[in-house]
Structure formats: C-alpha cells, structure tokens
Amino acid sequence: MVLSPTGASRSLAAVFTPIKSRGLVDEVCGRIEQAVETGLLTSGQRLPNETELAAALGVSAVTAREALSQLRASGIIRTARGRSGGSFIADDVLPSRERALAQLHELSRLQIRDLALHYQAIAAACAGVAARRSDAADIATLRSFIPAADDDPLSWRLALSEFLLEVAAIARSARLARELIRLQADLGTLTLLPCADTGYRGRTAVILGDVAAAIETHDPGAAETGVKALISATTDWLLTEQAKSY
Amino acid sequence: MSETTSTAGPTTASMAAPAEPGDVGKAAQLAAAELDATIAGIEHRLTEWAADTGAALAAMSGKVTGTAVDKLIRPVVEELVQLPGGYAAGAGFIANAGLLGPERSYIAWWQGPDLEHVDALANFSPNSISRYVKAEWFRIPVETGRAHVTGPYVDFLCTDEYVLTFTHPVFTRPDGPVAGIVGIDVTVQRLERGAMAALRRIGGRATLANADGRAIVSAASDIDAGDLTAPNEPCAQYPVGRTFTLCSDAVGL
C-alpha cells in the first residue's frame, strides 16, 4: 500500500514546518553567559573588543557588536568609555534567585512535566549503559562530582549537572551526551532554586550516592531508577514552588 | 559481466583465506602490522611536531604571545586535518601555566575541514589553565613528560564526538618544565573505517582495544566501541602503537 502524500502523514507535516534558527547573536550571547556561569569569566573582567571576539568565535564583527549590545542590555556586561574603557563582566551577573523564579513562573506545569519526562528518558538511558561500561576510574571521577552538603547553591547546581554529564560520559554515547546538554540548557537557571533548600540537598546527596554505587556494581536497573528519582526530586520541588504563585 | 565479478570475489577471498595454521598467523600478522603502522604513524607525527614546536617556542626567547602561537600552530593543524585520507579530526597546542602568564593557558586548537577554532573564548580568561589541568589528555603528558593516549571518550570540550586524543609534551629546553602539549584528535568513527577490513582478515572476533581493554573497533557485532573486553585465551595478541592491543579473539565483559 502506498501512502498518499495528501494523507494526514505526521512525518510529512514536520517537513513543511518553518525553520526557526536561534540566530548567531543569541548563540554568541549564550556562550558568554555560559562562560560566566561556569566561572571561566568573572565579574570585573575585561572582555575582548569586537574584532577580537569576532575572530575568536568565527563570527562577523557585526554579529559580535550586536551580541555585545544584547549582553549590555541584559546587564551581563557593562561598558566604560575613555582610555581605560572597554566591555567588562558586570559585578552582579551570577544566576540569581529572582531570575530563576521569573523563569519558573513563565512555565506551565505541563511544560515542566514534559521537560522532566524527556530529561528522565535520556538520563535513564545514559545510566543504564553507564552501569554496563563503567570502570574504577570512571567511578572515582563520578564521585568527585557529588557535592558536600554545605556547598553554596551555585556550586550545587553546577555539580548536579556535571554529575549527570559524567554519567553520559561513562555511557560513552556522543548522541545521548549532546541531548543531555541540550536538556540542561532548556532547564536553564531553574535548577538553582531547589539547590538553595537544605532538605532537597540532603535528599539528592543520598540519591547521588546510590546512583554512583549502582553504576559501580554494574546494576543498570538501580542506576536507571536512581537518576529518575533524582530528576523527580527536582521536578517535584519546582512544581510545589510553582503552585504557590496561584 | 556480473557473473565474472561475482566469481572473482569469492576466488580472491579464498586465495587470501589461509589454508594452514601457519598462513593464518602470517595473514593476521600482516593485518596487525598494517594497523600498527597507522597508529604508530600518528604517534610518530606527533613526536616530530612536539620537537618542532619546542624549538620554535625556544627561538621566541621568552616573548611568547597568543598571536605568535597561532601563527606557529595553525599551518600544521591545517596540513594534518586536510590531509587526504588522514586521521586527524582536530589538532592543536595548549600552553602550560608559565609560558604566557602565571595562571594562564593558551589554546590554539582547530577542528574539522573548515578549521573551526576550539574553546577560543577561554583565551580571554585569566584563569584559563583551570579548564585543562584536570583533563587526562593535558594532565598526564604534563605530569609524566611523556606521550599519552586518552580514550576512547566523549569529548565535551571540542568535537562532542567519541574520540581518542593523542597528546605529547612540548619542551623548550631538554631539562626544562613542560611548556605545553600538542595533540591530535582521532574519531573512533575514522579509526573504524580504517581498521575494519584488517580486523576481519584476522578473524570474526578480532578487536582493537586500548590499554584498559576497552574496545575501540571490533569485528564482532556484540562488542561495541566503549565496551570492556578480555582476550579469549588462547588467542593471538599484537601490540598496536605504543599502548593499544589487537586481539584475534575477544569477549565482551
């Protein structure tokens, strides 16, 4: 039987969906924001000028200029004129609780749940394969990403995302790793919120230990259950918090 | 015409197929030598590049700048990456702390046929060295002063691909500290294309593995790149390059 192209083929519908690109300017801004978030670029530090930035990232000078002005508008950099002038990373640029809350309230409960489901599917697939492929060195690296209970929320958030990326690295699947990075970018600064809660930090620290143990003992089932629980802990916290705005 | 081709195939194959155990060993040895030449070739080119880079940096007599490093490294990367039939997916140089500044590193690394500049934003960071000190491909050659192969691993910094990274320390004086490292990324995919034919000539379960026994390429369909393997004794084992082993019959763990 031949499928008629005029029939309601869902795969065909996707072909004709308009292509939206995030744009090069957004891409450059995203890179710089990421560099700030991970501590590579710090407050007060001077940024390269347009020409240098353009050359380093392989974009045109126009794109670099637009990106710098967009970063200035969103308060990530400040510009000083004169002899000691230039663009500098602003003083208060780290992801803030206020910004994360604003992001949370923009999302619907449905969006949060769906994102969590996708995140769980990818992370669980990584964890299952990681449990098959792990060696002693992998486990040592993985455990180094389990944060201490008294670390600050920012380093907790970073450690949690690095922990899951390490699970993907142990699974040794480039595709799953790329998907995980994309999902973490979609979650954005949201994950900062639960990390400020001692109860959440205590619960997740236990889960992280369980996941590492399951991957070490080559138990795919337990590893999958563990990472799913880790993501549920985050989503449940976010949904509880989001409900308070109604 | 098609008949001739179809008979020519099996005939050639049966001619190549060894009749006696001694021939098995000989054909396998030839195939193993072919793979060894490929990997040793990459390692040898890197050693040469490290020596050239060290001499050129020494000639700059303490006035090493980012621009000068780029000028020195980029043409070599271009040659490596664009070499027809070559193995490099990316290559470059990373400065150790001290060469350009106390806490500073400098990365001059490009990848792909279009020579995409890797991690370039890090060069503007005053503490950029922190980005590399923990990475195996940087840390081990710096600490030991010897060449190292990292992987196969998923390379989050550059390609986001499953790769092997060959790195070699660079010295500006024979007894001096390590000035930096030069390295070549080789994707597992590229090695698979280069190694499968030779592996199949050795046997249906012939496997190329790294020093930890982790499979890089295997002729067996139940052994994937990244799986831990062990030799199925008694089987023939051949060294490939400085650290890899080719095993004529491997089992997944």
Coordinates of C-alpha atoms in Angstrom, one line a residue:
Chain A
M1 CA 0.0 0.0 0.0
V2 CA 1.3 3.4 -1.0
L3 CA 0.9 6.3 1.4
S4 CA -0.7 9.2 -0.3
P5 CA 1.2 12.4 0.2
T6 CA -2.1 14.2 0.7
G7 CA -3.0 11.9 3.5
A8 CA -2.5 13.1 7.1
S9 CA 1.1 11.9 7.4
R10 CA 2.5 13.3 10.6
S11 CA 6.1 12.9 9.4
L12 CA 5.3 14.8 6.2
A13 CA 3.8 17.6 8.2
A14 CA 7.1 18.1 10.0
V15 CA 8.9 18.6 6.7
F16 CA 6.9 21.7 6.0
T17 CA 7.2 23.3 9.4
P18 CA 9.0 26.6 9.1
I19 CA 12.6 26.5 10.2
K20 CA 13.4 28.9 13.1
S21 CA 17.0 29.4 14.0
R22 CA 18.1 30.8 17.3
G23 CA 20.4 33.1 15.4
L24 CA 24.1 33.7 15.7
V25 CA 23.8 36.7 18.0
D26 CA 21.9 34.6 20.6
E27 CA 24.5 31.9 20.2
V28 CA 27.4 34.2 21.0
C29 CA 25.5 35.6 24.0
G30 CA 24.7 32.1 25.2
R31 CA 28.4 31.2 25.1
I32 CA 29.4 34.2 27.1
E33 CA 26.6 33.7 29.6
Q34 CA 27.8 30.1 30.0
A35 CA 31.4 31.2 30.5
V36 CA 30.2 33.5 33.3
E37 CA 28.1 30.8 34.9
T38 CA 30.9 28.3 35.0
G39 CA 33.3 30.8 36.4
L40 CA 35.5 31.0 33.3
L41 CA 34.8 34.7 33.0
T42 CA 34.4 36.5 36.3
S43 CA 33.0 39.9 37.5
G44 CA 35.0 42.9 36.6
Q45 CA 37.0 41.1 33.9
R46 CA 37.6 42.9 30.7
L47 CA 36.1 41.3 27.6
P48 CA 37.9 41.3 24.2
N49 CA 36.9 44.1 21.8
E50 CA 34.5 43.4 18.9
T51 CA 37.2 42.5 16.5
E52 CA 39.0 40.1 18.8
L53 CA 35.7 38.5 19.9
A54 CA 34.6 38.1 16.3
A55 CA 37.9 36.4 15.3
A56 CA 37.8 34.1 18.4
L57 CA 34.3 32.8 17.8
G58 CA 34.5 32.9 14.0
V59 CA 31.6 35.3 13.5
S60 CA 31.4 38.7 11.7
A61 CA 32.2 41.9 13.5
V62 CA 28.6 43.0 13.1
T63 CA 27.4 39.8 14.9
A64 CA 29.9 40.4 17.7
R65 CA 28.8 44.0 18.1
E66 CA 25.2 43.1 18.3
A67 CA 25.9 40.3 20.8
L68 CA 27.8 42.8 23.0
S69 CA 25.0 45.2 22.9
Q70 CA 22.5 42.5 23.7
L71 CA 24.6 41.4 26.7
R72 CA 24.8 45.0 27.8
A73 CA 21.0 45.3 27.6
S74 CA 20.5 42.2 29.8
G75 CA 23.0 43.5 32.3
I76 CA 25.7 40.9 31.9
I77 CA 28.4 43.3 30.7
R78 CA 28.9 47.0 31.3
T79 CA 30.8 49.3 29.1
A80 CA 33.2 52.1 30.2
R81 CA 34.4 54.9 27.9
G82 CA 37.8 56.5 27.8
R83 CA 41.3 55.4 28.0
S84 CA 40.8 52.5 30.4
G85 CA 37.4 51.8 28.7
G86 CA 36.0 48.6 27.2
S87 CA 33.5 46.0 28.0
F88 CA 33.6 44.3 31.4
I89 CA 31.7 41.4 33.0
A90 CA 29.1 43.2 35.3
D91 CA 29.5 42.9 39.1
D92 CA 26.3 41.0 39.8
V93 CA 25.9 38.6 37.0
L94 CA 25.6 35.1 38.5
P95 CA 22.3 33.4 38.0
S96 CA 20.0 34.9 40.7
R97 CA 17.1 33.5 42.6
E98 CA 14.9 36.3 41.2
R99 CA 15.8 35.5 37.6
A100 CA 15.2 31.8 38.2
L101 CA 11.8 32.4 39.9
A102 CA 10.7 34.6 37.0
Q103 CA 11.7 31.8 34.6
L104 CA 9.7 29.3 36.7
H105 CA 6.5 31.4 36.7
E106 CA 6.7 31.7 32.9
L107 CA 6.5 28.0 32.5
S108 CA 3.3 25.9 32.8
R109 CA 3.0 22.8 34.9
L110 CA 2.5 20.8 31.7
Q111 CA 5.8 22.2 30.2
I112 CA 7.7 21.3 33.4
R113 CA 6.3 17.8 33.5
D114 CA 7.0 17.2 29.8
L115 CA 10.6 18.5 30.1
A116 CA 11.2 16.3 33.1
L117 CA 9.9 13.2 31.2
H118 CA 12.3 13.9 28.4
Y119 CA 15.1 14.5 30.8
Q120 CA 14.4 11.3 32.7
A121 CA 14.2 9.2 29.5
I122 CA 17.7 10.4 28.3
A123 CA 19.3 10.3 31.7
A124 CA 18.0 6.8 32.4
A125 CA 19.3 5.6 29.1
C126 CA 22.7 7.0 30.0
A127 CA 22.6 5.5 33.4
G128 CA 21.7 2.0 32.2
V129 CA 24.6 1.9 29.6
A130 CA 27.0 3.5 32.1
A131 CA 26.3 0.7 34.6
R132 CA 27.4 -1.8 31.9
R133 CA 30.5 0.1 30.8
S134 CA 32.0 1.7 34.0
D135 CA 35.5 1.0 35.3
A136 CA 37.1 2.1 38.6
A137 CA 38.5 5.4 37.2
D138 CA 35.0 6.3 35.9
I139 CA 33.6 5.8 39.4
A140 CA 36.3 7.9 41.0
T141 CA 35.5 10.8 38.6
L142 CA 31.8 10.4 39.1
R143 CA 32.1 10.5 42.9
S144 CA 34.2 13.7 42.7
F145 CA 31.1 15.5 41.4
I146 CA 29.0 14.6 44.5
P147 CA 28.9 18.0 46.3
A148 CA 29.3 18.5 50.0
A149 CA 26.1 19.4 51.9
D150 CA 27.3 22.8 52.9
D151 CA 28.4 23.9 49.4
D152 CA 26.6 27.0 48.2
P153 CA 23.6 26.7 45.8
L154 CA 25.5 27.8 42.8
S155 CA 28.2 25.1 43.1
W156 CA 25.5 22.5 44.0
R157 CA 23.6 23.3 40.8
L158 CA 26.9 23.1 38.7
A159 CA 27.8 19.8 40.5
L160 CA 24.4 18.2 39.8
S161 CA 24.6 19.0 36.1
E162 CA 28.2 17.9 35.9
F163 CA 27.3 14.6 37.7
L164 CA 24.7 13.7 35.0
L165 CA 27.1 14.7 32.2
E166 CA 29.7 12.4 33.7
V167 CA 27.1 9.6 33.7
A168 CA 26.7 10.3 29.9
A169 CA 30.5 10.3 29.5
I170 CA 30.7 6.9 31.3
A171 CA 27.9 5.6 28.9
R172 CA 30.2 6.7 26.1
S173 CA 27.4 7.8 23.8
A174 CA 28.0 11.1 22.0
R175 CA 24.4 11.4 20.9
L176 CA 22.9 10.9 24.4
A177 CA 25.5 13.3 25.8
R178 CA 24.6 16.0 23.3
E179 CA 20.9 15.5 24.1
L180 CA 21.6 15.8 27.8
I181 CA 23.5 19.1 27.3
R182 CA 20.5 20.5 25.3
L183 CA 18.1 19.5 28.0
Q184 CA 20.1 21.1 30.7
A185 CA 20.2 24.3 28.6
D186 CA 16.4 24.2 28.4
L187 CA 16.1 23.9 32.1
G188 CA 18.3 27.0 32.4
T189 CA 18.7 28.6 35.8
L190 CA 15.6 26.9 37.2
T191 CA 17.6 24.2 38.9
L192 CA 19.2 26.9 41.1
L193 CA 16.0 27.2 43.1
P194 CA 15.9 23.8 44.8
C195 CA 19.6 23.9 45.4
A196 CA 19.0 26.6 48.0
D197 CA 16.9 24.2 50.1
T198 CA 18.8 22.1 52.7
G199 CA 16.1 19.4 52.6
Y200 CA 16.5 19.0 48.8
R201 CA 20.3 18.9 49.1
G202 CA 20.1 16.2 51.7
R203 CA 17.7 14.0 49.6
T204 CA 19.7 14.4 46.4
A205 CA 23.0 13.7 48.1
V206 CA 21.7 10.3 49.1
I207 CA 20.4 9.6 45.6
L208 CA 23.7 10.7 44.0
G209 CA 25.5 8.2 46.3
D210 CA 23.0 5.4 45.3
V211 CA 23.5 6.2 41.5
A212 CA 27.3 6.0 41.8
A213 CA 27.0 2.7 43.7
A214 CA 24.6 1.2 41.1
I215 CA 26.9 2.2 38.3
E216 CA 29.9 0.8 40.2
T217 CA 28.3 -2.6 40.8
H218 CA 27.1 -2.8 37.2
D219 CA 23.4 -2.7 38.2
P220 CA 21.6 -1.0 35.2
G221 CA 18.1 -1.2 36.8
A222 CA 19.1 0.5 40.0
A223 CA 21.1 3.1 38.1
E224 CA 18.1 4.0 36.0
T225 CA 15.8 4.1 39.0
G226 CA 18.3 6.4 40.8
V227 CA 18.6 9.0 38.1
K228 CA 14.8 9.1 37.5
A229 CA 14.4 9.7 41.3
L230 CA 17.0 12.5 41.1
I231 CA 15.1 14.3 38.3
S232 CA 11.7 13.7 40.1
A233 CA 13.1 15.3 43.2
T234 CA 13.9 18.4 41.2
T235 CA 10.6 18.5 39.3
D236 CA 8.5 17.9 42.4
W237 CA 10.3 20.7 44.2
L238 CA 9.7 23.0 41.2
L239 CA 6.0 22.1 40.8
T240 CA 5.4 22.6 44.5
E241 CA 7.1 26.1 44.3
Q242 CA 5.3 27.0 41.1
A243 CA 1.9 26.1 42.6
K244 CA 2.4 28.8 45.2
S245 CA 2.1 31.5 42.6
Y246 CA -1.6 30.7 42.1
Chain B
M1 CA 29.9 -9.3 -16.6
S2 CA 28.1 -9.5 -13.3
E3 CA 28.8 -13.2 -13.3
T4 CA 32.5 -12.6 -13.7
T5 CA 32.5 -10.2 -10.8
S6 CA 30.6 -12.5 -8.5
T7 CA 33.0 -15.3 -9.1
A8 CA 36.1 -13.1 -8.8
G9 CA 35.0 -12.0 -5.4
P10 CA 35.0 -15.4 -3.6
T11 CA 38.1 -16.6 -5.5
T12 CA 40.1 -13.7 -4.3
A13 CA 38.7 -14.2 -0.8
S14 CA 39.5 -17.9 -0.8
M15 CA 43.0 -17.2 -2.1
A16 CA 43.6 -14.7 0.7
A17 CA 41.9 -17.1 3.2
P18 CA 44.7 -19.1 4.8
A19 CA 44.8 -22.9 4.3
E20 CA 47.2 -23.8 7.0
P21 CA 47.6 -22.6 10.6
G22 CA 51.0 -21.1 9.7
D23 CA 49.3 -19.0 7.0
V24 CA 46.6 -17.9 9.5
G25 CA 49.3 -16.4 11.6
K26 CA 51.1 -14.8 8.7
A27 CA 47.9 -13.1 7.3
A28 CA 47.0 -11.9 10.7
Q29 CA 50.5 -10.6 11.3
L30 CA 50.3 -8.6 8.1
A31 CA 46.9 -7.2 9.0
A32 CA 48.2 -6.3 12.5
A33 CA 51.3 -4.7 11.1
E34 CA 49.1 -2.6 8.9
L35 CA 47.1 -1.3 11.9
D36 CA 50.3 -0.8 13.9
A37 CA 51.7 1.3 11.0
T38 CA 48.6 3.6 11.1
I39 CA 48.6 4.2 14.8
A40 CA 52.4 4.4 15.1
G41 CA 52.3 6.9 12.2
I42 CA 50.0 9.2 14.2
E43 CA 52.2 8.9 17.2
H44 CA 55.4 9.5 15.3
R45 CA 54.0 12.6 13.5
L46 CA 53.0 14.0 17.0
T47 CA 56.5 13.4 18.4
E48 CA 58.0 15.2 15.5
W49 CA 55.5 18.1 15.8
A50 CA 56.3 18.4 19.6
A51 CA 60.0 18.7 18.9
D52 CA 59.5 21.3 16.1
T53 CA 57.1 23.3 18.3
G54 CA 59.5 23.2 21.3
A55 CA 62.4 24.5 19.1
A56 CA 60.2 27.3 17.6
L57 CA 58.9 28.4 21.1
A58 CA 62.5 28.4 22.4
A59 CA 63.6 30.6 19.5
M60 CA 61.0 33.2 20.6
S61 CA 63.2 33.6 23.7
G62 CA 60.6 34.3 26.3
K63 CA 58.4 36.6 24.2
V64 CA 55.6 34.1 23.5
T65 CA 52.3 35.7 22.6
G66 CA 49.0 34.2 21.6
T67 CA 49.3 35.6 18.1
A68 CA 52.7 34.0 17.7
V69 CA 51.5 30.6 18.9
D70 CA 48.5 30.7 16.5
K71 CA 50.9 31.5 13.6
L72 CA 53.1 28.6 14.5
I73 CA 50.4 26.0 15.1
R74 CA 47.6 26.7 12.6
P75 CA 49.5 25.8 9.4
V76 CA 50.4 22.4 10.9
V77 CA 46.8 21.8 12.0
E78 CA 45.6 22.7 8.5
E79 CA 48.0 20.2 7.0
L80 CA 47.0 17.4 9.4
V81 CA 43.3 18.0 9.2
Q82 CA 43.1 18.4 5.5
L83 CA 45.4 15.6 4.5
P84 CA 43.6 13.3 2.1
G85 CA 42.9 10.0 3.9
G86 CA 44.3 11.4 7.1
Y87 CA 43.1 10.6 10.6
A88 CA 43.1 13.9 12.4
A89 CA 39.6 15.4 13.2
G90 CA 41.3 18.2 15.1
A91 CA 44.6 19.2 16.5
G92 CA 46.4 21.9 18.3
F93 CA 48.6 23.2 21.1
I94 CA 47.7 24.1 24.7
A95 CA 50.2 26.1 26.8
N96 CA 51.0 25.1 30.3
A97 CA 50.9 27.8 33.0
G98 CA 54.0 29.9 32.8
L99 CA 54.5 30.0 29.1
L100 CA 52.3 33.1 28.5
G101 CA 51.5 34.1 32.1
P102 CA 51.4 32.6 35.6
E103 CA 47.8 31.2 35.8
R104 CA 47.2 31.5 32.1
S105 CA 47.0 28.8 29.5
Y106 CA 46.5 29.4 25.8
I107 CA 44.6 27.1 23.5
A108 CA 45.5 27.0 19.8
W109 CA 43.3 24.2 18.6
W110 CA 41.3 23.8 15.4
Q111 CA 38.9 21.1 14.2
G112 CA 37.2 19.9 11.1
P113 CA 38.0 20.6 7.4
D114 CA 36.9 24.3 8.0
L115 CA 39.3 24.7 10.8
E116 CA 36.8 25.7 13.5
H117 CA 38.7 27.4 16.4
V118 CA 38.0 25.4 19.6
D119 CA 37.4 26.9 23.0
A120 CA 38.6 30.3 21.8
L121 CA 36.7 32.2 24.5
A122 CA 38.9 30.6 27.1
N123 CA 41.9 32.5 25.9
F124 CA 40.4 35.7 27.3
S125 CA 40.1 34.2 30.8
P126 CA 42.9 35.0 33.3
N127 CA 42.5 31.6 34.9
S128 CA 42.1 29.5 31.8
I129 CA 44.5 26.9 32.9
S130 CA 41.9 25.7 35.4
R131 CA 40.0 24.4 32.4
Y132 CA 42.6 21.9 31.3
V133 CA 44.6 20.9 34.4
K134 CA 42.1 18.1 35.3
A135 CA 41.7 16.7 31.8
E136 CA 43.6 13.5 31.3
W137 CA 44.9 14.5 27.8
F138 CA 46.6 17.6 29.4
R139 CA 47.5 16.4 32.9
I140 CA 49.3 13.2 32.1
P141 CA 51.8 14.4 29.5
V142 CA 52.5 17.4 31.7
E143 CA 53.0 15.4 34.9
T144 CA 54.9 12.5 33.3
G145 CA 56.7 14.4 30.5
R146 CA 55.7 11.5 28.2
A147 CA 53.3 11.0 25.3
H148 CA 49.8 9.7 26.2
V149 CA 46.6 8.5 24.6
T150 CA 43.3 9.4 26.2
G151 CA 40.1 7.5 25.4
P152 CA 38.1 6.5 23.6
Y153 CA 35.9 9.1 25.4
V154 CA 33.1 11.6 24.6
D155 CA 34.9 14.8 24.0
F156 CA 32.7 17.6 25.5
L157 CA 35.3 20.3 25.0
C158 CA 35.8 20.0 21.3
T159 CA 34.0 17.7 18.9
D160 CA 31.2 16.2 21.2
E161 CA 32.2 13.0 19.4
Y162 CA 33.6 9.7 20.6
V163 CA 37.3 10.2 20.1
L164 CA 40.9 9.2 21.0
T165 CA 43.2 12.1 21.9
F166 CA 46.9 11.6 21.3
T167 CA 49.0 14.2 23.3
H168 CA 52.7 14.8 23.6
P169 CA 54.5 17.2 25.9
V170 CA 56.5 20.1 24.4
F171 CA 59.8 21.2 25.9
T172 CA 61.6 24.4 25.2
R173 CA 64.8 23.1 27.0
P174 CA 65.7 19.4 27.4
D175 CA 65.7 19.7 31.2
G176 CA 63.1 22.4 31.5
P177 CA 59.5 22.3 32.6
V178 CA 56.7 21.2 30.2
A179 CA 55.8 24.3 28.2
G180 CA 52.6 22.8 26.8
I181 CA 51.2 19.9 24.9
V182 CA 50.5 19.2 21.2
G183 CA 47.7 16.9 20.4
I184 CA 45.7 15.2 17.7
D185 CA 42.0 14.1 18.0
V186 CA 41.1 10.9 16.0
T187 CA 37.4 9.9 16.0
V188 CA 36.5 6.3 16.7
Q189 CA 34.4 6.5 13.5
R190 CA 37.5 7.3 11.4
L191 CA 39.5 4.5 13.0
E192 CA 36.7 2.1 12.4
R193 CA 36.7 2.8 8.7
G194 CA 40.5 2.4 8.6
A195 CA 40.7 -0.8 10.8
M196 CA 37.6 -2.9 10.0
A197 CA 39.0 -4.6 6.8
A198 CA 42.2 -5.6 8.6
L199 CA 40.3 -6.8 11.7
R200 CA 38.1 -9.0 9.5
R201 CA 41.1 -10.5 7.8
I202 CA 42.3 -11.6 11.3
G203 CA 39.0 -13.1 12.4
G204 CA 35.3 -12.5 13.1
R205 CA 36.1 -11.5 16.7
A206 CA 39.3 -9.6 16.2
T207 CA 39.2 -6.5 18.4
L208 CA 41.4 -3.4 18.8
A209 CA 41.4 -2.3 22.4
N210 CA 43.1 0.4 24.5
A211 CA 45.5 -0.2 27.4
D212 CA 42.4 -0.8 29.7
G213 CA 40.9 -3.4 27.4
R214 CA 38.2 -1.0 26.2
A215 CA 37.2 -1.8 22.7
I216 CA 38.0 0.8 20.0
V217 CA 36.9 -1.2 17.0
S218 CA 35.8 -4.8 16.9
A219 CA 34.8 -7.1 14.1
A220 CA 32.4 -8.8 16.4
S221 CA 28.8 -7.5 16.3
D222 CA 28.3 -8.0 20.0
I223 CA 31.3 -5.8 21.0
D224 CA 30.7 -2.1 20.7
A225 CA 33.3 0.7 20.9
G226 CA 33.5 1.5 24.6
D227 CA 32.8 -2.0 25.9
L228 CA 35.3 -3.6 28.2
T229 CA 36.8 -6.7 26.7
A230 CA 39.2 -9.5 27.5
P231 CA 41.2 -11.8 25.3
N232 CA 39.6 -15.2 24.8
E233 CA 42.7 -17.4 25.6
P234 CA 44.4 -18.9 23.8
C235 CA 44.4 -16.2 21.2
A236 CA 47.0 -14.1 19.3
Q237 CA 47.7 -10.6 20.6
Y238 CA 49.7 -7.9 18.8
P239 CA 50.8 -4.5 20.1
V240 CA 49.5 -1.6 18.0
G241 CA 51.2 1.7 18.5
R242 CA 52.6 2.4 22.0
T243 CA 49.6 1.3 24.1
F244 CA 46.9 -0.5 22.1
T245 CA 46.5 -4.2 21.7
L246 CA 44.9 -6.2 18.9
C247 CA 43.4 -9.4 20.0
S248 CA 42.4 -12.1 17.4
D249 CA 39.5 -13.3 19.6
A250 CA 37.9 -11.1 22.2
V251 CA 35.0 -11.4 24.6
G252 CA 32.9 -8.6 26.0
L253 CA 32.8 -8.4 29.8

